[in-house]
PDB file of C-alpha atoms in Angstrom:
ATOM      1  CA  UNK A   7    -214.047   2.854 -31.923  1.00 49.00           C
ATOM      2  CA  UNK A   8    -212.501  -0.709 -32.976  1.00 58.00           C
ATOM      3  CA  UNK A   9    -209.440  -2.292 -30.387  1.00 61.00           C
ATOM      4  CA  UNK A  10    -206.916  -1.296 -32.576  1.00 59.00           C
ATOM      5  CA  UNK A  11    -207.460   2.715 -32.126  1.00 61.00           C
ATOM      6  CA  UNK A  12    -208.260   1.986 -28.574  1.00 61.00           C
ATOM      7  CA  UNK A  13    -204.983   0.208 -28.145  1.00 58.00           C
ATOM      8  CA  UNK A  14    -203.148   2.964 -30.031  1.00 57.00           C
ATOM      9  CA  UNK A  15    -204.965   5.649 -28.214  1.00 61.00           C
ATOM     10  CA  UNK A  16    -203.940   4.315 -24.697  1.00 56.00           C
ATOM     11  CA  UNK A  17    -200.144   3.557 -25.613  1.00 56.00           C
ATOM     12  CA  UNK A  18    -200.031   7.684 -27.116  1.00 55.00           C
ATOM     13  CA  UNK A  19    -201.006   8.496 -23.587  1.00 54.00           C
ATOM     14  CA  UNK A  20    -198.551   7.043 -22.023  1.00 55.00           C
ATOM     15  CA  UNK A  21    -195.817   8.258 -24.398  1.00 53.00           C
ATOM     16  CA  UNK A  22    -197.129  11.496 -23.201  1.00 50.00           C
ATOM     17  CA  UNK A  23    -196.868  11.322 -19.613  1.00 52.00           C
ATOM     18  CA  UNK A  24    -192.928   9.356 -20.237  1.00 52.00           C
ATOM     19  CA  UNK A  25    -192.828  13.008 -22.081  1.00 49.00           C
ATOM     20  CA  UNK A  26    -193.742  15.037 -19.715  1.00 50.00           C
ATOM     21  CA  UNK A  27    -192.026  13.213 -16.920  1.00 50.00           C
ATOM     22  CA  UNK A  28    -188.661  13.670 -18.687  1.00 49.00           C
ATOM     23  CA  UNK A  29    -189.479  17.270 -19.453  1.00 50.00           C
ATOM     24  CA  UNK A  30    -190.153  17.982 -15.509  1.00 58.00           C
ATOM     25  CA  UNK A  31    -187.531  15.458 -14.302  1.00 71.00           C
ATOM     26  CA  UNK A  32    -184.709  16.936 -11.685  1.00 85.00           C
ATOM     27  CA  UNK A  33    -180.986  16.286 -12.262  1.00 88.00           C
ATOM     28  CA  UNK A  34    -178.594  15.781  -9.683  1.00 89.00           C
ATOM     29  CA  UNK A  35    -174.843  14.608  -9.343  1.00 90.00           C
ATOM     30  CA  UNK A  36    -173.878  12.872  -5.946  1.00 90.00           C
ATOM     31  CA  UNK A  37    -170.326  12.428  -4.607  1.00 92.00           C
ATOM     32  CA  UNK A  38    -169.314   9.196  -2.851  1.00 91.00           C
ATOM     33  CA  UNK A  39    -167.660   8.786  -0.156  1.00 91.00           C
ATOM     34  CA  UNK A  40    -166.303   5.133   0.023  1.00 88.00           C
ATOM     35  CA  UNK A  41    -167.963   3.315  -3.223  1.00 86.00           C
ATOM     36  CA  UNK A  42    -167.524   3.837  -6.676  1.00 87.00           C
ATOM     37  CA  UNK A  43    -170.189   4.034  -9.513  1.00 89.00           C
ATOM     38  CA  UNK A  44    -169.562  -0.001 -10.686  1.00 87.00           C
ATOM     39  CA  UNK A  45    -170.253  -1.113  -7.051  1.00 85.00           C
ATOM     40  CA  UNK A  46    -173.531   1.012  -6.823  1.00 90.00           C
ATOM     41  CA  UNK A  47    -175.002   1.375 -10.029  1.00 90.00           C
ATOM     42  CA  UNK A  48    -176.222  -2.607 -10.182  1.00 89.00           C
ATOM     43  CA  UNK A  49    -178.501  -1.383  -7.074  1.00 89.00           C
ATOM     44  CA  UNK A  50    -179.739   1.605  -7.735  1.00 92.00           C
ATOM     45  CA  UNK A  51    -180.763   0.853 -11.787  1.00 92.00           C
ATOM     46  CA  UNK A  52    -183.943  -1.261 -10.790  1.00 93.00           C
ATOM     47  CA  UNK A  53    -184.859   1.148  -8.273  1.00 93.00           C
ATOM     48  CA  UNK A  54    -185.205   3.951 -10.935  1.00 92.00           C
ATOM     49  CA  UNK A  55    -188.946   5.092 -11.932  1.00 91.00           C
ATOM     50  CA  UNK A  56    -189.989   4.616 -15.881  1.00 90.00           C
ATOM     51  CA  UNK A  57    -188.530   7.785 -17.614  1.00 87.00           C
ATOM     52  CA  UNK A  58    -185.775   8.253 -15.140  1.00 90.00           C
ATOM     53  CA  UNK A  59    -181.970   7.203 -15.742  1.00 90.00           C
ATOM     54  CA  UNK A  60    -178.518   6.462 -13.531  1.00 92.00           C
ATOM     55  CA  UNK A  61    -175.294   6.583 -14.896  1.00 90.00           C
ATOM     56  CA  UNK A  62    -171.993   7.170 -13.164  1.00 89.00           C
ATOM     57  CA  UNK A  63    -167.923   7.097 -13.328  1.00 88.00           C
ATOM     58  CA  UNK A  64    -165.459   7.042 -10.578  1.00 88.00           C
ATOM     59  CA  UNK A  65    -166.959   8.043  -7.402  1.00 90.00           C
ATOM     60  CA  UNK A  66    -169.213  10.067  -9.317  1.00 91.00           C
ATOM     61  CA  UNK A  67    -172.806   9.322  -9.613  1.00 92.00           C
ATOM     62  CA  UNK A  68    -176.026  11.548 -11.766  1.00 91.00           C
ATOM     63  CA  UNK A  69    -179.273  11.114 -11.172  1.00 92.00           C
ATOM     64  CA  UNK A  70    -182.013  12.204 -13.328  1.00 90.00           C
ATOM     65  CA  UNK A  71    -185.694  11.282 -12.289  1.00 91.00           C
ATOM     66  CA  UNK A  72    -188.644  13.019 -10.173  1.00 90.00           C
ATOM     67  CA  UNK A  73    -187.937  14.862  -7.003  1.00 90.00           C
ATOM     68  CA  UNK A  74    -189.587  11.826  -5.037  1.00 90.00           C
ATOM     69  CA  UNK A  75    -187.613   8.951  -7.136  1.00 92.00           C
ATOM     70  CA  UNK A  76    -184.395  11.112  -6.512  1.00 91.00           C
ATOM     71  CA  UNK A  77    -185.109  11.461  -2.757  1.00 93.00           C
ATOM     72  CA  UNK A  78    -185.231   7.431  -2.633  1.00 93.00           C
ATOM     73  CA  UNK A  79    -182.452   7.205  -4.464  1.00 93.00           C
ATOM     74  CA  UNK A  80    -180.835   9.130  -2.113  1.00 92.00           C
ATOM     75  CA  UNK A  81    -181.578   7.087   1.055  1.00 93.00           C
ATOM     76  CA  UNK A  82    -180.687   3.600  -0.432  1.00 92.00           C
ATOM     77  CA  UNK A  83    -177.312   5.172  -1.442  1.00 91.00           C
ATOM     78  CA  UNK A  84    -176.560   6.068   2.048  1.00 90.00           C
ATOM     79  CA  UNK A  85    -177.279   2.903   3.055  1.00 87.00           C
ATOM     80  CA  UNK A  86    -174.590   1.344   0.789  1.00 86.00           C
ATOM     81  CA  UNK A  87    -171.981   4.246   0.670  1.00 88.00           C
ATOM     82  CA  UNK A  88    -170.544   2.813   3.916  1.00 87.00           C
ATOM     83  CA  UNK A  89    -166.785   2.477   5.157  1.00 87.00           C
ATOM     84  CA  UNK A  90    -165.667  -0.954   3.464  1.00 88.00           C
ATOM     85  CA  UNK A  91    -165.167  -3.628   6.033  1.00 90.00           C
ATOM     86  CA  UNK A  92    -161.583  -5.170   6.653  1.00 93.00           C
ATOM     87  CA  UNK A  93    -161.899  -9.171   6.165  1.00 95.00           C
ATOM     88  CA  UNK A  94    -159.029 -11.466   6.190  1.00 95.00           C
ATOM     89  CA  UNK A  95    -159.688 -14.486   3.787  1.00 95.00           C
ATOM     90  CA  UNK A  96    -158.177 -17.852   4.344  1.00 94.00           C
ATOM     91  CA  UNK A  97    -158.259 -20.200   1.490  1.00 94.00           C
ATOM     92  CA  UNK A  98    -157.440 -24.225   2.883  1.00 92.00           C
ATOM     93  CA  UNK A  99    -156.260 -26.464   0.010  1.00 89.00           C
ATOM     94  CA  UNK A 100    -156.098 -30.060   1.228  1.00 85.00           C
ATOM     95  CA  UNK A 101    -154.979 -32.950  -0.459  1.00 81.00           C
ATOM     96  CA  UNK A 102    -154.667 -37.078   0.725  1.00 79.00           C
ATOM     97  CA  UNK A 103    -153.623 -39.974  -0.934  1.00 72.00           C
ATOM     98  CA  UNK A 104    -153.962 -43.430  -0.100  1.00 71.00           C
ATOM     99  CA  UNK A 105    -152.083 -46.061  -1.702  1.00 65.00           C
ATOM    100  CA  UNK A 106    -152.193 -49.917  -1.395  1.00 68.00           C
ATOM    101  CA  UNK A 107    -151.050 -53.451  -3.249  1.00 60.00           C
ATOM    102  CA  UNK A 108    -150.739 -56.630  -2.158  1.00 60.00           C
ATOM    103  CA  UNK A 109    -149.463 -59.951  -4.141  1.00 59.00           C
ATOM    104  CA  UNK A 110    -147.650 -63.012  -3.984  1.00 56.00           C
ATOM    105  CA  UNK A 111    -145.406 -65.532  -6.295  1.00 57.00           C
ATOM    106  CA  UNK A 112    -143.487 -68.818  -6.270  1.00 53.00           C
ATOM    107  CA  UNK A 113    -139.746 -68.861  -7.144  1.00 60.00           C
ATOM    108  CA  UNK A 114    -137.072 -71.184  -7.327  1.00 56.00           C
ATOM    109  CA  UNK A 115    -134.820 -73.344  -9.841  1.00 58.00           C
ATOM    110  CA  UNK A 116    -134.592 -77.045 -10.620  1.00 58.00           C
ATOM    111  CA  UNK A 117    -131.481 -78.592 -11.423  1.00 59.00           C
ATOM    112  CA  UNK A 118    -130.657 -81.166 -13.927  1.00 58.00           C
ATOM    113  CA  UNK A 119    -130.953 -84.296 -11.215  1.00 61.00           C
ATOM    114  CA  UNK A 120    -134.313 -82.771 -10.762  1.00 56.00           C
ATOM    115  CA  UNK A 121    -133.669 -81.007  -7.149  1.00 56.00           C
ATOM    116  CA  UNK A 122    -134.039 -77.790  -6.501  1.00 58.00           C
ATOM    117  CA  UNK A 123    -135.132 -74.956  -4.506  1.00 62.00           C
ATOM    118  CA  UNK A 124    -139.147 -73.108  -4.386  1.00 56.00           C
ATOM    119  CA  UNK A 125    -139.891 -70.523  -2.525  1.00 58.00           C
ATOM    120  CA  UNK A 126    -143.154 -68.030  -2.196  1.00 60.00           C
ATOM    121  CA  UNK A 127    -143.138 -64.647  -1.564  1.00 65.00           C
ATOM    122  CA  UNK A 128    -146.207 -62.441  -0.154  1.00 61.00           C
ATOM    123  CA  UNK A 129    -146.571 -58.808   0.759  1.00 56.00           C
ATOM    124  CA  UNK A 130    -149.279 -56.423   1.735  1.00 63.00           C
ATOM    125  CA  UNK A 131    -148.353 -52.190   1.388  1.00 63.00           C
ATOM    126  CA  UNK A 132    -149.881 -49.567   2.239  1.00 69.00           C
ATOM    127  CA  UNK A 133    -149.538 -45.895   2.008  1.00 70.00           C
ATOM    128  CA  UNK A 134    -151.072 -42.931   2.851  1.00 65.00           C
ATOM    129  CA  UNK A 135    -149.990 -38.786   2.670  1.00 66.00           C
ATOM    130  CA  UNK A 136    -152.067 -35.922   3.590  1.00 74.00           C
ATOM    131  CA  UNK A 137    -150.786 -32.625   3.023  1.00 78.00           C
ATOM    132  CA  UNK A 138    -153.088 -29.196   3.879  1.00 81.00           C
ATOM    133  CA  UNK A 139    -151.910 -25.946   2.103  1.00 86.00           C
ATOM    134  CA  UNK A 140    -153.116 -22.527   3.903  1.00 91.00           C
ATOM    135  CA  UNK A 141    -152.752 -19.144   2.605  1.00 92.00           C
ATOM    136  CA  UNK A 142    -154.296 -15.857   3.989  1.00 93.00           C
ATOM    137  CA  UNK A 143    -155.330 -12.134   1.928  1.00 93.00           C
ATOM    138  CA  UNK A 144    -156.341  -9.257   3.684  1.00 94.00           C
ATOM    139  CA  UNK A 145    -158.831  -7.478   1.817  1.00 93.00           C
ATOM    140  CA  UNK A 146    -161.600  -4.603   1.363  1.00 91.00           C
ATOM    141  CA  UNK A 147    -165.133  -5.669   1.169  1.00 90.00           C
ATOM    142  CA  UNK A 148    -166.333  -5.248  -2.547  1.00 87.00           C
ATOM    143  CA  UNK A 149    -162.888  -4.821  -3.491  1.00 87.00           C
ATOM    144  CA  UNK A 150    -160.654  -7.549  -5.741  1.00 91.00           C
ATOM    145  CA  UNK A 151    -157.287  -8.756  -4.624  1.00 92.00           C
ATOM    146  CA  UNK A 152    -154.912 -11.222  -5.366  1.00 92.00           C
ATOM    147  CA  UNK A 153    -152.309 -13.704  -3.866  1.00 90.00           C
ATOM    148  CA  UNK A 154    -150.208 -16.284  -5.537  1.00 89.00           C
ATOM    149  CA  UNK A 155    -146.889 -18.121  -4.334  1.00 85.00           C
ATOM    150  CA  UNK A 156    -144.746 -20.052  -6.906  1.00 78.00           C
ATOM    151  CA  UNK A 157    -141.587 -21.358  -8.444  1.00 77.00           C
ATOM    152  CA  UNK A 158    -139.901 -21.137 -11.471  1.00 78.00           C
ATOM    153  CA  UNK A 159    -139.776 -24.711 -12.854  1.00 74.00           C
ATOM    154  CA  UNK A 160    -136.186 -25.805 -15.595  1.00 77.00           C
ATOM    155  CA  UNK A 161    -137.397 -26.875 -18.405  1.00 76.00           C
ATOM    156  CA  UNK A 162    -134.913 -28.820 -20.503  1.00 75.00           C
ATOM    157  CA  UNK A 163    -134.832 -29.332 -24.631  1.00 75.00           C
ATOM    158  CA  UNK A 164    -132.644 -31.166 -26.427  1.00 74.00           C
ATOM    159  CA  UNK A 165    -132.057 -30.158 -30.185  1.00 76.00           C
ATOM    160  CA  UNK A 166    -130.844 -32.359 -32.746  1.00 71.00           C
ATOM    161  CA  UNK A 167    -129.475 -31.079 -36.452  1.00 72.00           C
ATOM    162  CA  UNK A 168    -127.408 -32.053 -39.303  1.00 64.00           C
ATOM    163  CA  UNK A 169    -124.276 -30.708 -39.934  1.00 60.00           C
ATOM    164  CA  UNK A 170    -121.699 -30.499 -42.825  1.00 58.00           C
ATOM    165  CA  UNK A 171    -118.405 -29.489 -42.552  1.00 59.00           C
ATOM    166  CA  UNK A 172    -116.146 -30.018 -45.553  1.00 58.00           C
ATOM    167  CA  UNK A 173    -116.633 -33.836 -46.612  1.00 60.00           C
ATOM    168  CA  UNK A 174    -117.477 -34.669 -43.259  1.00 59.00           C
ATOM    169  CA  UNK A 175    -121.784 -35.188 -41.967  1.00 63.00           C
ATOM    170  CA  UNK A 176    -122.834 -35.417 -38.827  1.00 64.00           C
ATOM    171  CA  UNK A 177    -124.983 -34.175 -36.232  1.00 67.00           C
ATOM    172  CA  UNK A 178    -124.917 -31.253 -33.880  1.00 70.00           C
ATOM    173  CA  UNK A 179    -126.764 -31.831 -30.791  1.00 72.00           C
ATOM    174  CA  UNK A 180    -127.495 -28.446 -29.115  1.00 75.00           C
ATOM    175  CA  UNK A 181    -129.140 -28.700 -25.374  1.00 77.00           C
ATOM    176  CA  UNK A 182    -131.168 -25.677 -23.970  1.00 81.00           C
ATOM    177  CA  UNK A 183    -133.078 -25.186 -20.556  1.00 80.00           C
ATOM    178  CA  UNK A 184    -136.615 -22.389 -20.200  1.00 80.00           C
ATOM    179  CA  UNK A 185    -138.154 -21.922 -16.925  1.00 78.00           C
ATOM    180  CA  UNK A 186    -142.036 -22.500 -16.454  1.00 76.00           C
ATOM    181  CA  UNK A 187    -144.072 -20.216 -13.884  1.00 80.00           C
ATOM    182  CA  UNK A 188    -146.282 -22.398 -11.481  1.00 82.00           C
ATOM    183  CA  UNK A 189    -148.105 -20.990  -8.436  1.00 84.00           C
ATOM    184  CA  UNK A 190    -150.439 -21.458  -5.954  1.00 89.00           C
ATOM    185  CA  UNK A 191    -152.743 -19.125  -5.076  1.00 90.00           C
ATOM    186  CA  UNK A 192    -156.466 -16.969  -5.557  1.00 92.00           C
ATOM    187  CA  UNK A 193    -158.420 -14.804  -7.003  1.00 93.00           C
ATOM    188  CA  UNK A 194    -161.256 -12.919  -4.732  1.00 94.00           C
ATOM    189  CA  UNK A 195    -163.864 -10.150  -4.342  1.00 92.00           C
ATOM    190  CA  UNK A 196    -165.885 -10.475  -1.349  1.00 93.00           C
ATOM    191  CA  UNK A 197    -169.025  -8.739  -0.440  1.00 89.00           C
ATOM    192  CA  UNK A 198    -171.022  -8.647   3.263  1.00 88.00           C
ATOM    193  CA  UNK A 199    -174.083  -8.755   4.316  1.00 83.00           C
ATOM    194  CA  UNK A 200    -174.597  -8.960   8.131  1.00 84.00           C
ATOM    195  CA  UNK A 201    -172.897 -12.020   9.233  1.00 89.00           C
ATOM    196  CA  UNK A 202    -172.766 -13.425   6.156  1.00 92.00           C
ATOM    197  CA  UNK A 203    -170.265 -12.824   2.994  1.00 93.00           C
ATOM    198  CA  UNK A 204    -170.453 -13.951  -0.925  1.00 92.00           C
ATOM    199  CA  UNK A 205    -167.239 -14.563  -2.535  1.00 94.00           C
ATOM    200  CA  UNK A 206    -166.114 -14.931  -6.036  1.00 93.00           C
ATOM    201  CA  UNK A 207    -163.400 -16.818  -5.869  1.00 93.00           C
ATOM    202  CA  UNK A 208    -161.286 -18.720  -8.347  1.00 92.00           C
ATOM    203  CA  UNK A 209    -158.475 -20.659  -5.951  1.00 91.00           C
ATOM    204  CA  UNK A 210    -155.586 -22.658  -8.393  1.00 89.00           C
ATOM    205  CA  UNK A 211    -152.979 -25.251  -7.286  1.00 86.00           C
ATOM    206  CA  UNK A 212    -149.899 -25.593  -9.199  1.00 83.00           C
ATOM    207  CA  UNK A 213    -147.366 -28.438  -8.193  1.00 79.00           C
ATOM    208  CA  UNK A 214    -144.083 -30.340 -10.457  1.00 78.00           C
ATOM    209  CA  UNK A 215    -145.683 -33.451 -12.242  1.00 74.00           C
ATOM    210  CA  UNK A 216    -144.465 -36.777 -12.392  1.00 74.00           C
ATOM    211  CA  UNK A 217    -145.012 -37.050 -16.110  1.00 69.00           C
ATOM    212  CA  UNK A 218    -141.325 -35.754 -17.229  1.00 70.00           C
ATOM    213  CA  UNK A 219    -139.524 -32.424 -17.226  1.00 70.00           C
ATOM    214  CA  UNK A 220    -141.946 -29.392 -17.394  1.00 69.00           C
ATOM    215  CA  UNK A 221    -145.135 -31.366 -16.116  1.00 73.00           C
ATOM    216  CA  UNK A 222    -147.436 -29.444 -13.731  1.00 77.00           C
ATOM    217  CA  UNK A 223    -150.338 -31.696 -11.651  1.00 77.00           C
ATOM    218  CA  UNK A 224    -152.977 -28.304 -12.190  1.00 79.00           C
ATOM    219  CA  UNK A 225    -156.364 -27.972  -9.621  1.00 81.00           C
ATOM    220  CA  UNK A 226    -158.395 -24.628 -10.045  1.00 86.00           C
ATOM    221  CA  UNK A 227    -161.870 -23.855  -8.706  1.00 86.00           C
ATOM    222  CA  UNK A 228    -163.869 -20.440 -10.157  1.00 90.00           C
ATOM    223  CA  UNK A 229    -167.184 -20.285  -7.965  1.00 91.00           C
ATOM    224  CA  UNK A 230    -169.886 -18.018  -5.815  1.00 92.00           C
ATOM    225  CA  UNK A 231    -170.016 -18.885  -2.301  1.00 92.00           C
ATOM    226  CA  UNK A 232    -170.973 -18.140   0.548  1.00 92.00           C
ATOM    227  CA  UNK A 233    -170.853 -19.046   4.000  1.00 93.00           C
ATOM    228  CA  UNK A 234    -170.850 -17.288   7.702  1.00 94.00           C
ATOM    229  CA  UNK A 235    -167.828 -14.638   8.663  1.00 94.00           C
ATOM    230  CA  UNK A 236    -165.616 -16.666  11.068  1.00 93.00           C
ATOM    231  CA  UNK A 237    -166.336 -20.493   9.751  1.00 93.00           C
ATOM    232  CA  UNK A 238    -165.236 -22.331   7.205  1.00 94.00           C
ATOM    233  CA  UNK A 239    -167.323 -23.941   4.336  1.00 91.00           C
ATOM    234  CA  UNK A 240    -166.345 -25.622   1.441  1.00 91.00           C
ATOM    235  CA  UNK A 241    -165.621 -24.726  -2.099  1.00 89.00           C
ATOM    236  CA  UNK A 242    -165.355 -27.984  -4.217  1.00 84.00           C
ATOM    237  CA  UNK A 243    -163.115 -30.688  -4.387  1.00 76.00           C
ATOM    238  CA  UNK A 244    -162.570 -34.105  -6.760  1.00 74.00           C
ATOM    239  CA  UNK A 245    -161.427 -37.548  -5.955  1.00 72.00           C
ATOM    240  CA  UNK A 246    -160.094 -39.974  -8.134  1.00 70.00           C
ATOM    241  CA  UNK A 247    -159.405 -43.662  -7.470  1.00 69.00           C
ATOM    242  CA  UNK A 248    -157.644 -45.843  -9.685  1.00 68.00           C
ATOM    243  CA  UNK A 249    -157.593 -49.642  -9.755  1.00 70.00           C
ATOM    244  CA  UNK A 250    -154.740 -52.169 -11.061  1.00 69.00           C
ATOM    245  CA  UNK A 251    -154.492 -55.867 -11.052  1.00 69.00           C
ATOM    246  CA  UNK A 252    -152.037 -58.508 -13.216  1.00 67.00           C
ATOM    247  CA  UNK A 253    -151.833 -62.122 -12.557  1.00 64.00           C
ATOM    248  CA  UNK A 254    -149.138 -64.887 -14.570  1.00 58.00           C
ATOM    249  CA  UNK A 255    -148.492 -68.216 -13.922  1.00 57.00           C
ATOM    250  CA  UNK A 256    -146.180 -67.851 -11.036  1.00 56.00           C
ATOM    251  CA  UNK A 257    -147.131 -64.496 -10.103  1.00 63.00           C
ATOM    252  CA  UNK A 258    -150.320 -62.015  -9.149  1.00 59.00           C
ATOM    253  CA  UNK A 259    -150.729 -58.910  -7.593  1.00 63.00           C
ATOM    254  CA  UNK A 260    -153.452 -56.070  -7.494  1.00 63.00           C
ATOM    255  CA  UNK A 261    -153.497 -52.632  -6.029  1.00 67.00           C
ATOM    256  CA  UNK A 262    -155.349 -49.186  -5.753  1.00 73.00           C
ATOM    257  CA  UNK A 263    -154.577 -45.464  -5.314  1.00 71.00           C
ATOM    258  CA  UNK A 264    -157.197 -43.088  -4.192  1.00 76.00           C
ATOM    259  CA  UNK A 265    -156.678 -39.108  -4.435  1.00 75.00           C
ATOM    260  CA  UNK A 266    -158.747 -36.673  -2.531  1.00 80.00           C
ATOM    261  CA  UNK A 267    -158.589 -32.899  -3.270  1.00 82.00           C
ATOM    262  CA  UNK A 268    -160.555 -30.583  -1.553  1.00 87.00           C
ATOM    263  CA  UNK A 269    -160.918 -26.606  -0.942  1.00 90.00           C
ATOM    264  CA  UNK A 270    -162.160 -24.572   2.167  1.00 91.00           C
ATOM    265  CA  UNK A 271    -162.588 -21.232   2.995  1.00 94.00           C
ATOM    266  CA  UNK A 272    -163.024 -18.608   6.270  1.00 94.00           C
ATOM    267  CA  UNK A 273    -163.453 -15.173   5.721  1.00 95.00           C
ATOM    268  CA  UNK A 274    -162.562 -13.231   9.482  1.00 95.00           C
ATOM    269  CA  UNK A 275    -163.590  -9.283   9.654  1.00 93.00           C
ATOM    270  CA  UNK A 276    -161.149  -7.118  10.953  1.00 92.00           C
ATOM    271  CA  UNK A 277    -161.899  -4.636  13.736  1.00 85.00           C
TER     272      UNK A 277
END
């Protein structure tokens, strides 16, 4: 017998015994208690024996494998099915800016006997801000939940038309204002593990830009972390630095602003 009707030969056989396994396979529906079906069904799928199937809805869960695979089955799910633990989440948004120049110039005037008055000038600023943001969800473990704080911002548009009236043109100016939604806030399902939890989390800052009427300064972070109940470890964060510097005849000055964002987290369990 060539490899080819040996190959075939083994790969009928084990058709077969899929067969026969799904012939004598048990069925049985389970009721949780505290989970639902999405939250399980990730875990139990790869635990399933060739031939067998999970599928689920609600708090609903069927089963359909051998009486050992079900038994299994059985055990890991009581393992999971547990009473969801209460966390509170703290999200820590921190932000600090540090601004300085420096710069000097001669002034003065000459009169027409050639006299006159000259003068120099020289300064050195600095300035720094740091502002920390802190806002707190309590939540489920494995559950989503939301918070978010804002303002509604005016926005105000000016419109400008022609007009005709009679033998008379001219313009008609009409001047609206629309409000803009910002907020601060997050997005956050958290799951536990012992003493340690995995987030995803998606934390957004929202503040009035300089930039004219309607500007928002936006900062939003969408990751998986995770970190120790009760400490806090960081999300992300950016920093930006810009640089400036003009010099004339009379005149020079330079400067630099530096922006630091960043984004923390604690997750506390309830008892």
């Amino acid at each position: 017998m060539d490899t080819r009707s040996q190959l075939l030969r083994h790969l009928l056989g084990l058709l077969l015994v899929a067969v026969a396994g799904l012939v004598h396979a048990d069925v049985e529906v389970l009721t949780l208690k505290y989970r639902n079906a999405e939250q399980v069904l990730p875990i139990l799928r790869p635990l399933v024996e060739p031939g067998g199937a999970v599928s689920g809805m609600n708090n609903q869960i069927i089963l359909r494998a051998s009486r050992g695979n079900i038994d299994e089955l059985r055990r890991v799910l009581a393992s999971i099915d547990t009473r969801p633990r209460r966390l509170m989440i703290l999200v820590r948004q921190d932000t600090a800016e540090n601004i300085q120049g420096s710069g000097g110039g001669l002034s003065g005037s000459i009169n027409s006997r050639g006299g006159g008055e000259l003068g120099a000038r020289v300064f050195d600023s600095r300035n720094a801000s740091d502002e920390r943001l802190i806002q707190r969800l309590q939540v489920l473990e494995g559950y989503p939940a939301t918070i978010n704080v804002g303002q509604s911002v005016p926005v105000p548009s000016r419109n400008v038309t022609g007009a005709v009236t009679g033998a008379n043109q001219g313009f008609l100016i009409s001047e609206t204002i629309t409000y803009r939604d910002i907020g601060t806030g997050f997005e956050v399902v958290p799951r536990v593990s012992g003493d340690t939890v995995q987030l995803e989390i998606s934390p957004r800052r929202e503040t009035p830009g300089n930039a004219g009427p309607g500007s928002v300064n936006s900062q939003r972070i969408t990751t998986t972390a995770s970190g120790r109940l009760g400490e806090w470890f960081e999300l992300g964060g950016a920093s930006q630095q810009e640089s400036r510097q003009s010099s004339g005849l009379l005149y020079g000055s330079s400067g630099e602003r530096r922006d630091v964002r960043r984004v923390w987290v604690r997750v506390e369990e309830i008892k």
